[in-house]
mmCIF file of N, CA and C in Angstrom:
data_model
loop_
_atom_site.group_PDB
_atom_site.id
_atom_site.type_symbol
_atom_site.label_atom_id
_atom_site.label_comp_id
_atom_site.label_asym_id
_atom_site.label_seq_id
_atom_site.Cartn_x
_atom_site.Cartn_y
_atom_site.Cartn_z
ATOM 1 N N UNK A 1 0.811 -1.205 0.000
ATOM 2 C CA UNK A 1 0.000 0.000 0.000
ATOM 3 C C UNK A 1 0.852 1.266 0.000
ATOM 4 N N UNK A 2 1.601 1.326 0.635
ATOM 5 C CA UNK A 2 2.601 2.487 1.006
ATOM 6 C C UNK A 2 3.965 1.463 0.368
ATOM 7 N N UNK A 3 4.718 2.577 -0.893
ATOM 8 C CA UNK A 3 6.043 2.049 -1.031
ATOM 9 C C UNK A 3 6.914 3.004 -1.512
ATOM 10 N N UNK A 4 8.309 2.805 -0.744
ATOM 11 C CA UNK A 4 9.001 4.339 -1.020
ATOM 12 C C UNK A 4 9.831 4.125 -2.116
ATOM 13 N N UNK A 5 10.749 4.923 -3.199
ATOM 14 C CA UNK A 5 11.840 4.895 -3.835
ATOM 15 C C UNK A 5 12.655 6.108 -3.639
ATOM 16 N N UNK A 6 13.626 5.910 -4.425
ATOM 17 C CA UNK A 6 14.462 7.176 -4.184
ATOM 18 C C UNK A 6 15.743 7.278 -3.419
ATOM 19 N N UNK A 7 15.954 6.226 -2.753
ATOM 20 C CA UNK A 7 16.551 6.411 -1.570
ATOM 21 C C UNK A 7 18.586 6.067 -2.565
ATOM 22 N N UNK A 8 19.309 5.976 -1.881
ATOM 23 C CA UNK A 8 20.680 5.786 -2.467
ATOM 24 C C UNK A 8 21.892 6.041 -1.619
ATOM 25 N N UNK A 9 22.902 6.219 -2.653
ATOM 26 C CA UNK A 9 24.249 6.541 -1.651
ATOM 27 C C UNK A 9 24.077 7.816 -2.360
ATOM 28 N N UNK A 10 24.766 9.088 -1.098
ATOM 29 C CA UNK A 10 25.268 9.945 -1.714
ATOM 30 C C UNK A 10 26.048 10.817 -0.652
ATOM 31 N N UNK A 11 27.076 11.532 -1.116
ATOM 32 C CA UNK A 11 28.282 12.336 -0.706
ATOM 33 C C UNK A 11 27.466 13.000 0.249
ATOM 34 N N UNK A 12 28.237 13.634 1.583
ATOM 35 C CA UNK A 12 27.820 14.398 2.483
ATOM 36 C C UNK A 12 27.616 15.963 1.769
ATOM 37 N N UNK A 13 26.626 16.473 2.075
ATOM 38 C CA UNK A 13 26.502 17.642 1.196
ATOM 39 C C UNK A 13 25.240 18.119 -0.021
ATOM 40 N N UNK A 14 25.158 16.504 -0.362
ATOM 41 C CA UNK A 14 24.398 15.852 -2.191
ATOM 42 C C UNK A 14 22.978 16.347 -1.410
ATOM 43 N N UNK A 15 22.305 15.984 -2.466
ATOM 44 C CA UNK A 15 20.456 15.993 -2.308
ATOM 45 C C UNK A 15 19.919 14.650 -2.728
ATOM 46 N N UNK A 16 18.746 14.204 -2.152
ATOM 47 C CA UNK A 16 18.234 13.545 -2.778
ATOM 48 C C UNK A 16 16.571 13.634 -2.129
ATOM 49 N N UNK A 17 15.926 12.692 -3.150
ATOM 50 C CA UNK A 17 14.471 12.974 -3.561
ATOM 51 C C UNK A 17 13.532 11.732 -2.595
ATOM 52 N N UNK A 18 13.317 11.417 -1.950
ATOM 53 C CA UNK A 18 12.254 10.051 -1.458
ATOM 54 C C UNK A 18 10.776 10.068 -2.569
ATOM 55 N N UNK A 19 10.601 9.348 -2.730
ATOM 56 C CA UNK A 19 8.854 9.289 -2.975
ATOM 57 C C UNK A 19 8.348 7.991 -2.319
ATOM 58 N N UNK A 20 7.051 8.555 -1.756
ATOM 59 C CA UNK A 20 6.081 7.292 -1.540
ATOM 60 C C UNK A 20 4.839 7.261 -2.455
ATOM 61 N N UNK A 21 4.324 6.312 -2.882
ATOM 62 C CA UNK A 21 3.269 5.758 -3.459
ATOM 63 C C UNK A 21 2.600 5.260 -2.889
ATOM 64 N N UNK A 22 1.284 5.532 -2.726
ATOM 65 C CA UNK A 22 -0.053 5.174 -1.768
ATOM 66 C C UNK A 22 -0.863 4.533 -2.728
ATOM 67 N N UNK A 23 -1.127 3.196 -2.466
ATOM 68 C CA UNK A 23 -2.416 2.561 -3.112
ATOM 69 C C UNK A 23 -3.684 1.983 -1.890
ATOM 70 N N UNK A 24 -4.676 1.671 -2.227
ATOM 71 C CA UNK A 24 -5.559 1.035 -1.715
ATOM 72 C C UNK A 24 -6.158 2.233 -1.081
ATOM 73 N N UNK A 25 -5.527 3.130 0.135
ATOM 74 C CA UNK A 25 -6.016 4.421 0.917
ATOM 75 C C UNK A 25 -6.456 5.504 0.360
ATOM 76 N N UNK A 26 -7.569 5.988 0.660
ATOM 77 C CA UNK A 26 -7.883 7.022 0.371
ATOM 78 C C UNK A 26 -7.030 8.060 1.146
ATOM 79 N N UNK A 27 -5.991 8.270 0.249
ATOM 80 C CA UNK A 27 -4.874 9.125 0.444
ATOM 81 C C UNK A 27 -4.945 10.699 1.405
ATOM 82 N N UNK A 28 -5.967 10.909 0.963
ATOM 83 C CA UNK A 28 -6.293 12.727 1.016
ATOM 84 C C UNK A 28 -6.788 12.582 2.290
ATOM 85 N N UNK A 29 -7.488 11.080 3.173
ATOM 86 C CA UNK A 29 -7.909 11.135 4.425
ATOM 87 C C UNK A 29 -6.785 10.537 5.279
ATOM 88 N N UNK A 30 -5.615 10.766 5.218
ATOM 89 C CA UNK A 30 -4.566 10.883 5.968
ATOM 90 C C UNK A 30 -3.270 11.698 5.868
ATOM 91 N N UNK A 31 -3.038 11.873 7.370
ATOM 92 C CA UNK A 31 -1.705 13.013 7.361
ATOM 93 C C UNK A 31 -1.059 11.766 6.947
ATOM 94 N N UNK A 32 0.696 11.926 6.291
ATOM 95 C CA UNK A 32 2.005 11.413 6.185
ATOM 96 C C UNK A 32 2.860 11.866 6.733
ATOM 97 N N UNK A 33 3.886 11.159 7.199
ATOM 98 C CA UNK A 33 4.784 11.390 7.910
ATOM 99 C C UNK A 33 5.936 10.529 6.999
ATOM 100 N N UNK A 34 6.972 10.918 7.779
ATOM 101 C CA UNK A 34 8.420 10.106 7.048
ATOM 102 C C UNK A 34 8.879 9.939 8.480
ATOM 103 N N UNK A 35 9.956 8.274 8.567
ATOM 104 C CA UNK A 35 10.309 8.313 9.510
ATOM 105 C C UNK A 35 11.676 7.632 9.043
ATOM 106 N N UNK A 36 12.507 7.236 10.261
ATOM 107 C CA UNK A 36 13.902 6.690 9.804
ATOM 108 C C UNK A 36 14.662 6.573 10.605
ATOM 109 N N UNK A 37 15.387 5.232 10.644
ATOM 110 C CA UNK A 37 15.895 4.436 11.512
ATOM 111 C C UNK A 37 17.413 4.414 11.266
ATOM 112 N N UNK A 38 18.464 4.340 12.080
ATOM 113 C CA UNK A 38 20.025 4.299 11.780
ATOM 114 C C UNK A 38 20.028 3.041 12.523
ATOM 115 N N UNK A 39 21.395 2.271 12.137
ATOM 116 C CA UNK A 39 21.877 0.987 12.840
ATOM 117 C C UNK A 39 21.718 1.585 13.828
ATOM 118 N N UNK A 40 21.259 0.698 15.179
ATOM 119 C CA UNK A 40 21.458 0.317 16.263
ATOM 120 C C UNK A 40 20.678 1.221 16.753
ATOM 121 N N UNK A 41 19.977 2.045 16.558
ATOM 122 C CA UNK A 41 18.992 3.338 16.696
ATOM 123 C C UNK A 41 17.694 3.137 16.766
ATOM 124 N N UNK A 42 16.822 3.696 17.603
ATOM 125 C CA UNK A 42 15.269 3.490 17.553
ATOM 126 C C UNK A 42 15.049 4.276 16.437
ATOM 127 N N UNK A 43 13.536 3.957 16.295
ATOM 128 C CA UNK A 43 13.424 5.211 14.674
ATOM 129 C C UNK A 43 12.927 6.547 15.164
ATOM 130 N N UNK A 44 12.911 7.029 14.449
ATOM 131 C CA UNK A 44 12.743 8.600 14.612
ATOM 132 C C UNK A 44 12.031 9.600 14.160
ATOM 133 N N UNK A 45 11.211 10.485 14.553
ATOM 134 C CA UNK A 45 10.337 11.263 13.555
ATOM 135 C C UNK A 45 11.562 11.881 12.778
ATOM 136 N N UNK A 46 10.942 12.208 11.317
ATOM 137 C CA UNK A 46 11.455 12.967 10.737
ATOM 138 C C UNK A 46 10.743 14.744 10.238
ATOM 139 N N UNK A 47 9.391 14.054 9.454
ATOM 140 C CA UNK A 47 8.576 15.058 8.821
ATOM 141 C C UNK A 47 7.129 14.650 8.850
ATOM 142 N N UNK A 48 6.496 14.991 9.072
ATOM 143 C CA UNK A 48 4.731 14.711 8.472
ATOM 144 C C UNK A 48 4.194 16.272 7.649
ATOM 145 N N UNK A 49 2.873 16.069 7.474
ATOM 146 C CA UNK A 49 2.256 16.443 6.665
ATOM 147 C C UNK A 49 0.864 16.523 6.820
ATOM 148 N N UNK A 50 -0.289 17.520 6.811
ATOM 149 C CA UNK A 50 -1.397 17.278 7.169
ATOM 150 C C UNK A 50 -1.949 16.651 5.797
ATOM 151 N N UNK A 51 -3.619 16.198 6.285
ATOM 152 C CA UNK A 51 -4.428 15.574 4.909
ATOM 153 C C UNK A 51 -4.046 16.640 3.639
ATOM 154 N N UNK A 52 -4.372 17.842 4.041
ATOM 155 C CA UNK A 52 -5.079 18.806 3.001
ATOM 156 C C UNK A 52 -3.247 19.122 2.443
ATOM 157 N N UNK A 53 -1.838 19.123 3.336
ATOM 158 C CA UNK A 53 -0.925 19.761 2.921
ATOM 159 C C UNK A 53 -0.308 21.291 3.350
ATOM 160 N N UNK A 54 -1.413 21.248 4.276
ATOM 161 C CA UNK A 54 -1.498 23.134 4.720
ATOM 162 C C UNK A 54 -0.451 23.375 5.814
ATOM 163 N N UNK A 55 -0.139 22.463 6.930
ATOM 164 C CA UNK A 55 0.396 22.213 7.910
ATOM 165 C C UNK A 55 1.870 20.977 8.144
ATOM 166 N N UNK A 56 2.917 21.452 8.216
ATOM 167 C CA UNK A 56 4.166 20.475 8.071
ATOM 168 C C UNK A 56 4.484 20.569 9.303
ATOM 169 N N UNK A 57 5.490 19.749 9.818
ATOM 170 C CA UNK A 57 6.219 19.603 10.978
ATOM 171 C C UNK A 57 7.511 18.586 10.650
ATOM 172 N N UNK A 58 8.493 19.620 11.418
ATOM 173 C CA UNK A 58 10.203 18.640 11.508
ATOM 174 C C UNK A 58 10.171 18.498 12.549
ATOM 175 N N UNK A 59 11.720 17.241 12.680
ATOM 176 C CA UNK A 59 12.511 17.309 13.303
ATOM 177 C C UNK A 59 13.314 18.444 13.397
ATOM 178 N N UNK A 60 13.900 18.842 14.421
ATOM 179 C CA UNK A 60 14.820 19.997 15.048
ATOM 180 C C UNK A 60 16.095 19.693 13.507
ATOM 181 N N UNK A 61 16.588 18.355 13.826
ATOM 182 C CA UNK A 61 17.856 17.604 13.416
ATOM 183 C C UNK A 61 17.517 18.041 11.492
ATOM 184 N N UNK A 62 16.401 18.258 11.467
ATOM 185 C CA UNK A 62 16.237 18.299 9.703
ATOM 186 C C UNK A 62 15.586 19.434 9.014
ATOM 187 N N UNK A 63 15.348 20.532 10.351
ATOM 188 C CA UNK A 63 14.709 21.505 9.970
ATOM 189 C C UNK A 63 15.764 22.590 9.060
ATOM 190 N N UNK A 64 15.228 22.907 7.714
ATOM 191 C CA UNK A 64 15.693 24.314 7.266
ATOM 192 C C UNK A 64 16.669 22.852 5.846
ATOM 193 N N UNK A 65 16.338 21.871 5.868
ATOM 194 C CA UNK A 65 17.322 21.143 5.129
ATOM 195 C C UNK A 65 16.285 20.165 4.126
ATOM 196 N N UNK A 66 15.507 19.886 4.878
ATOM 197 C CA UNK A 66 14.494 18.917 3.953
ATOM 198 C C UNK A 66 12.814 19.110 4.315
ATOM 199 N N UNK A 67 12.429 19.069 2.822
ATOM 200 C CA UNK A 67 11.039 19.635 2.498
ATOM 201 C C UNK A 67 10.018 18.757 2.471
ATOM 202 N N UNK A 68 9.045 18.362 3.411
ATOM 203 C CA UNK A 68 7.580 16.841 3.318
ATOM 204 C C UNK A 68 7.036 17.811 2.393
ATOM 205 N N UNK A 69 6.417 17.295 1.220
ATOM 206 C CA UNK A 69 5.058 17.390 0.391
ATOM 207 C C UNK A 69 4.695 16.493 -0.283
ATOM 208 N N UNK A 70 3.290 17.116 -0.555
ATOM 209 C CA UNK A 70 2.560 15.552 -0.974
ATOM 210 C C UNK A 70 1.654 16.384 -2.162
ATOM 211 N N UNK A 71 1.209 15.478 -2.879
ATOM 212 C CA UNK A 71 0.477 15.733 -4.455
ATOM 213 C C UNK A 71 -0.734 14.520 -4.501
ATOM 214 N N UNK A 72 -1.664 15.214 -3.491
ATOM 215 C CA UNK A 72 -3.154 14.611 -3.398
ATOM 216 C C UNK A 72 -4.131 13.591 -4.314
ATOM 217 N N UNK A 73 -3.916 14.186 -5.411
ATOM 218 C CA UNK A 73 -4.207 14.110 -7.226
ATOM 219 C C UNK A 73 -3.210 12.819 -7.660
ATOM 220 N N UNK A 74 -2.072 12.585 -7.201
ATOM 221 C CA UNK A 74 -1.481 11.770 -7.624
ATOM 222 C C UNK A 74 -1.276 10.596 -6.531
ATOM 223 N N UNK A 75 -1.694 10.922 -5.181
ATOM 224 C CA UNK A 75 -1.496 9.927 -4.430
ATOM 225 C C UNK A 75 0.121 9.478 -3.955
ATOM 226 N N UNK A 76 0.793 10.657 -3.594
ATOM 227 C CA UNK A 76 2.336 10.734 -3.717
ATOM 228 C C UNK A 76 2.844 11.485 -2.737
ATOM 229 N N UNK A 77 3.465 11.462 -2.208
ATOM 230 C CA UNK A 77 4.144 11.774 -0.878
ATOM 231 C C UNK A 77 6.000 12.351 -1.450
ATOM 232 N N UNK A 78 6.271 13.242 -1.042
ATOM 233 C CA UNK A 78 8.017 13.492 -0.896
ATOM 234 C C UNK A 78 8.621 13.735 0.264
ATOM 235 N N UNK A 79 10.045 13.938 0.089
ATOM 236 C CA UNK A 79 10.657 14.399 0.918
ATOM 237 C C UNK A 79 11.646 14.974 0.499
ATOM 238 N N UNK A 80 12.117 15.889 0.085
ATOM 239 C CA UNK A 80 13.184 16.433 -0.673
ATOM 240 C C UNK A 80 14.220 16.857 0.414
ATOM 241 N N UNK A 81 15.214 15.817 0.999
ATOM 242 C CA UNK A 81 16.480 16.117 1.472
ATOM 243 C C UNK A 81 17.676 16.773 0.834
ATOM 244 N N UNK A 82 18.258 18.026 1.409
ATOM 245 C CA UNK A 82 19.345 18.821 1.013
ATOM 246 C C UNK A 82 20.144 18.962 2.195
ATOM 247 N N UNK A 83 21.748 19.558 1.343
ATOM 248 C CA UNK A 83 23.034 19.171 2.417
ATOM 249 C C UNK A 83 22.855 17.708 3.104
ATOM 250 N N UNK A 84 22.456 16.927 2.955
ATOM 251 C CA UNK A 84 22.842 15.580 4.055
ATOM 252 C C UNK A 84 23.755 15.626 4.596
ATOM 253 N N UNK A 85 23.476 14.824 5.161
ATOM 254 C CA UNK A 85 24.464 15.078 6.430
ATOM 255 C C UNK A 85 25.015 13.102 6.601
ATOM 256 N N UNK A 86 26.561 12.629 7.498
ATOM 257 C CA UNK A 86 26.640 11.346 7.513
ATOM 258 C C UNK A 86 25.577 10.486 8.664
ATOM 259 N N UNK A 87 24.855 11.794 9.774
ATOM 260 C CA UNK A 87 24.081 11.278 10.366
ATOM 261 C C UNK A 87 22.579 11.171 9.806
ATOM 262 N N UNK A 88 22.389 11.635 8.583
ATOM 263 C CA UNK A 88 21.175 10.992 8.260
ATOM 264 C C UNK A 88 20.987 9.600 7.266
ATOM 265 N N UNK A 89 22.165 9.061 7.484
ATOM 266 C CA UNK A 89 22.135 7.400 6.861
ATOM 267 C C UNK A 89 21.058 6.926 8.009
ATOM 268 N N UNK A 90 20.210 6.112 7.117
ATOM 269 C CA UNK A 90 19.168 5.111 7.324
ATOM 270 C C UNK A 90 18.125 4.304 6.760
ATOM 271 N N UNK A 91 17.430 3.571 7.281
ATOM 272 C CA UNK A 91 16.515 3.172 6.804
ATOM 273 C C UNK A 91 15.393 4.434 6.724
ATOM 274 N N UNK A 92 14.830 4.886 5.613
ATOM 275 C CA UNK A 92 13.700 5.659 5.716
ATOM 276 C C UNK A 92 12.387 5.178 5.128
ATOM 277 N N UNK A 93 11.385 5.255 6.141
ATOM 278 C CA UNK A 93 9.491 5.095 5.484
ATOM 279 C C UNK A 93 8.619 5.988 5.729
ATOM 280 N N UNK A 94 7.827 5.962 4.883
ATOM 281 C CA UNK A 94 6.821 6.719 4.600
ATOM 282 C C UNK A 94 5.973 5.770 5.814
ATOM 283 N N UNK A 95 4.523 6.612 6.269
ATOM 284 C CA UNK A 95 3.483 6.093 7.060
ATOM 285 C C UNK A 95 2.289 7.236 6.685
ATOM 286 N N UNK A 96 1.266 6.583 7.294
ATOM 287 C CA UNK A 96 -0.025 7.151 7.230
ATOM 288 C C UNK A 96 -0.850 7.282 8.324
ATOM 289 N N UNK A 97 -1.212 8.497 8.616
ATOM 290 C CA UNK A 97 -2.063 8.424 10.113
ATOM 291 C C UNK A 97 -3.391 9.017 9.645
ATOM 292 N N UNK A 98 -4.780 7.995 10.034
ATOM 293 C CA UNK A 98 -5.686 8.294 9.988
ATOM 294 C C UNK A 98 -6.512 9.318 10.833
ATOM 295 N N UNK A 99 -5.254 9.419 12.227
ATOM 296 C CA UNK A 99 -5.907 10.392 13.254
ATOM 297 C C UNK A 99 -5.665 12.052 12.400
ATOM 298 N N UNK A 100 -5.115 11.881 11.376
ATOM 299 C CA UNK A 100 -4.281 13.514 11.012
ATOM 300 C C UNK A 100 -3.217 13.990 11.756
ATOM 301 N N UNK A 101 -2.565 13.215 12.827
ATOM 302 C CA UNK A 101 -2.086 13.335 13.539
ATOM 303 C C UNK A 101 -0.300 13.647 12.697
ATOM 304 N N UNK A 102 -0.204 15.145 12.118
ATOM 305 C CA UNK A 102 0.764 15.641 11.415
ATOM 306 C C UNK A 102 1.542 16.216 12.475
ATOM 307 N N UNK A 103 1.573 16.234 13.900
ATOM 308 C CA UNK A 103 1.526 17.157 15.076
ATOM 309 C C UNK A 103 2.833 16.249 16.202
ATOM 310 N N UNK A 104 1.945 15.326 15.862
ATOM 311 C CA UNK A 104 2.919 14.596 16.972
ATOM 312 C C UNK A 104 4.413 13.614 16.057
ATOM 313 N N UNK A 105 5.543 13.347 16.731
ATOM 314 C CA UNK A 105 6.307 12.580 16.827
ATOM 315 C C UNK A 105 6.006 11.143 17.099
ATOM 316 N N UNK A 106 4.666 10.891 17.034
ATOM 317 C CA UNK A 106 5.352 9.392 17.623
ATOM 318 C C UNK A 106 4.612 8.356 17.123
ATOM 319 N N UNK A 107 5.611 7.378 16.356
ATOM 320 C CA UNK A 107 4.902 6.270 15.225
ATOM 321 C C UNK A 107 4.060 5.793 15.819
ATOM 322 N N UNK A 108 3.379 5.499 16.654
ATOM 323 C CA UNK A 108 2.245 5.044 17.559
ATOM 324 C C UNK A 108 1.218 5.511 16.024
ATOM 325 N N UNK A 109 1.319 6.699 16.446
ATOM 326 C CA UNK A 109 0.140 7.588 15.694
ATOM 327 C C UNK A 109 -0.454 7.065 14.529
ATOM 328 N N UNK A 110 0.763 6.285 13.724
ATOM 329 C CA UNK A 110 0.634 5.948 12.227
ATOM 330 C C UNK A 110 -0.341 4.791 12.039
ATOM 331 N N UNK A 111 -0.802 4.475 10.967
ATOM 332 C CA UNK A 111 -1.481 2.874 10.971
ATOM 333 C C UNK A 111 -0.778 2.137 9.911
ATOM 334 N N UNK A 112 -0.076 2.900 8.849
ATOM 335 C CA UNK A 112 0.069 2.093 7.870
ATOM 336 C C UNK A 112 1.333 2.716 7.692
ATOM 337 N N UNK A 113 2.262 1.132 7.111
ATOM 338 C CA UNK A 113 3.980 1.926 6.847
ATOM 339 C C UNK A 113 4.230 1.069 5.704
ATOM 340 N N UNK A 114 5.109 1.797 5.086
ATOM 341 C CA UNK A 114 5.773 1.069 4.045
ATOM 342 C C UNK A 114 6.617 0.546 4.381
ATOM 343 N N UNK A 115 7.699 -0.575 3.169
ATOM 344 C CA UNK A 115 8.944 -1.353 3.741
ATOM 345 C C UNK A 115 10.151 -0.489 4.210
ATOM 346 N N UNK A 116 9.977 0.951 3.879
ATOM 347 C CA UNK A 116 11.257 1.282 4.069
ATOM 348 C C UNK A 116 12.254 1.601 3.132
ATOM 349 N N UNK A 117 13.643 2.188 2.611
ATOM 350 C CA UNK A 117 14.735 2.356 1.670
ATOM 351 C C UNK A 117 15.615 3.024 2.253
ATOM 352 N N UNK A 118 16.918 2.356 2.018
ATOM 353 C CA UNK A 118 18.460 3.017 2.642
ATOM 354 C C UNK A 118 18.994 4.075 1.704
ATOM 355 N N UNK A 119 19.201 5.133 2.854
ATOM 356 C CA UNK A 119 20.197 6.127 2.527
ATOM 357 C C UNK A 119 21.064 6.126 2.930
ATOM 358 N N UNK A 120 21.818 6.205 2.582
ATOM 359 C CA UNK A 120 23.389 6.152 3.097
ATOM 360 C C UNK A 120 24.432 7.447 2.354
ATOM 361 N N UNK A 121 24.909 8.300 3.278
ATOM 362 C CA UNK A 121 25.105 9.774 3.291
ATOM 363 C C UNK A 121 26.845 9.608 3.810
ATOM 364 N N UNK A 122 27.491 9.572 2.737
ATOM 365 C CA UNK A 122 28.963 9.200 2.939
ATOM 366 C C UNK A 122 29.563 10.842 3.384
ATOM 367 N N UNK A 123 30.850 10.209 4.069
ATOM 368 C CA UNK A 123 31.703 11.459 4.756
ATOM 369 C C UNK A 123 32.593 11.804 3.476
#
């Protein structure tokens, strides 16, 4: 239902693009969030997103560097990461919260996640 691409190696500094793809959900009746896990690390909020798109929220760690939006019409989710950094290597997924819950940090919130895709953000 939820599946991300995008993900890769790239130089400390580089950009890169996430997308998720939403099937089965009626997309537009849930906030998204992005989340993401490092070895040995619990996972972590990163970004969400309200239903409508009107309302975003970061992490402290990613604010002013990477952009959540989503394209309703297409059923598509982003995340446009800039400057990376070597601490944002991880596993990253997309999720879906039916509460709208674009507000809070905490995967609890979510109902539905995708598998996940590694970034890996070399020194």
């Amino acid at each position: 239902q939820l599946v991300e691409s995008g993900g890769g190696l790239v130089q400390a500094g580089g950009s890169l693009r996430l997308t998720c793809t939403v099937s089965v959900l009626v997309f537009d009746t849930y906030a998204m969030g992005w989340f993401r896990q490092a070895p040995g690390k619990e996972r972590e909020f990163v970004a969400a997103i309200s239903m409508n798109g009107k309302d975003t929220n970061y992490a402290d760690s990613v604010k002013g560097r990477f952009t959540i939006s989503r394209i309703n019409a297409m059923n598509t989710l982003y995340l446009q990461m800039s400057n990376l950094k070597p601490d944002d290597t991880g596993v990253y997924s997309c999720a879906a919260s039916g509460k709208n819950a674009w507000y809070s940090l905490r995967s609890a919130e979510y109902d539905h996640w995708g598998q996940g895709i590694q970034v890996t953000v070399s020194s």
